[in-house]
Amino acid sequence: MKAFAQGSAYNDVMSTIGDLAMVNVAWAVCCLPVVTAGASTGALYDVARAIHDGDDAHVLRRFAAAFRRRIGTSIGITVIIGAFWALALFDLWYLTHGLTNIDIASLAYGICATVIALVAAGLGFVFPLMSRSERGVGAQIRRSFAVALAHPLVALVILALNALPFIVAMIAPGGPVLAGTLWGIVLTGCTAWVVIALMKRSDIID
């Protein structure tokens, strides 16, 4: 059948998914030390960008090279983003359990959640842009916020894509296992590919 012929659209899609799955597993393994999660995510985006551009040769070798590149900057960004999320989650927990006035707690929770979502959207471009950048930690973060302000719709879409595994983990039956399996094997790589496609379509990267 033509659909399964060499060079067909079906084979191209399956080959792309296979490459993304391989690098996805490498990403999951390299995230295990936690402090290297940023370096691993930046490397994932670097490979996803190469695959999107049609360069799918030696994806694991490319991932390893991108992972080692500027790992100090990656770790610095990881620590800052990790500190932000730790503070954000503590604030939400405190507003849920620490305030006795329900009306004030609800208002404060809504304001806090909105601020957290806006900051998360601003940070959404850090790792996609970092994959092929020579900027320092502060410059990477400032650039991400600048791009988010210039492209708010793309920033919100990326925020939704990044939030999806956590939503699935919270509401789906067997959510944590389901999300961990799907995003640990293939969907993180597919998400990175979609983010790169959106950024190219919006002329954020070429």
mmCIF file of C-alpha atoms in Angstrom, residues 45 116-126 128-129 143-163 191 194-195 198-199 202 204:
data_model
loop_
_atom_site.group_PDB
_atom_site.id
_atom_site.type_symbol
_atom_site.label_atom_id
_atom_site.label_comp_id
_atom_site.label_asym_id
_atom_site.label_seq_id
_atom_site.Cartn_x
_atom_site.Cartn_y
_atom_site.Cartn_z
ATOM 1 C CA TYR A 45 14.418 21.180 22.546
ATOM 2 C CA ILE A 116 1.962 32.202 39.191
ATOM 3 C CA ALA A 117 0.377 31.409 35.819
ATOM 4 C CA LEU A 118 1.664 34.684 34.313
ATOM 5 C CA VAL A 119 5.197 34.071 35.586
ATOM 6 C CA ALA A 120 5.062 30.462 34.352
ATOM 7 C CA ALA A 121 3.968 31.704 30.928
ATOM 8 C CA GLY A 122 6.861 34.158 30.935
ATOM 9 C CA LEU A 123 9.282 31.350 31.731
ATOM 10 C CA GLY A 124 7.867 29.080 29.040
ATOM 11 C CA PHE A 125 10.392 30.146 26.405
ATOM 12 C CA VAL A 126 13.515 29.758 28.558
ATOM 13 C CA PRO A 128 13.368 26.340 23.901
ATOM 14 C CA LEU A 129 15.426 29.516 23.396
ATOM 15 C CA ARG A 143 14.562 37.159 26.859
ATOM 16 C CA SER A 144 11.916 34.559 27.667
ATOM 17 C CA PHE A 145 9.684 37.176 29.300
ATOM 18 C CA ALA A 146 10.240 39.577 26.411
ATOM 19 C CA VAL A 147 9.164 36.928 23.901
ATOM 20 C CA ALA A 148 6.134 36.034 26.032
ATOM 21 C CA LEU A 149 5.052 39.688 26.110
ATOM 22 C CA ALA A 150 5.475 39.951 22.343
ATOM 23 C CA HIS A 151 3.634 36.664 21.676
ATOM 24 C CA PRO A 152 1.103 36.211 24.510
ATOM 25 C CA LEU A 153 -1.098 33.710 22.650
ATOM 26 C CA VAL A 154 1.855 31.418 21.932
ATOM 27 C CA ALA A 155 2.967 31.786 25.543
ATOM 28 C CA LEU A 156 -0.470 30.692 26.796
ATOM 29 C CA VAL A 157 -0.541 27.707 24.433
ATOM 30 C CA ILE A 158 2.900 26.610 25.640
ATOM 31 C CA LEU A 159 1.758 27.075 29.249
ATOM 32 C CA ALA A 160 -1.246 24.824 28.563
ATOM 33 C CA LEU A 161 0.951 22.175 26.897
ATOM 34 C CA ASN A 162 3.377 22.201 29.827
ATOM 35 C CA ALA A 163 0.529 22.011 32.339
ATOM 36 C CA THR A 191 5.318 18.574 23.079
ATOM 37 C CA VAL A 194 4.971 21.229 18.779
ATOM 38 C CA VAL A 195 6.470 24.134 20.761
ATOM 39 C CA LEU A 198 4.684 27.137 17.074
ATOM 40 C CA MET A 199 7.779 29.282 17.623
ATOM 41 C CA SER A 202 5.384 32.848 14.880
ATOM 42 C CA ILE A 204 10.285 33.615 17.188
#
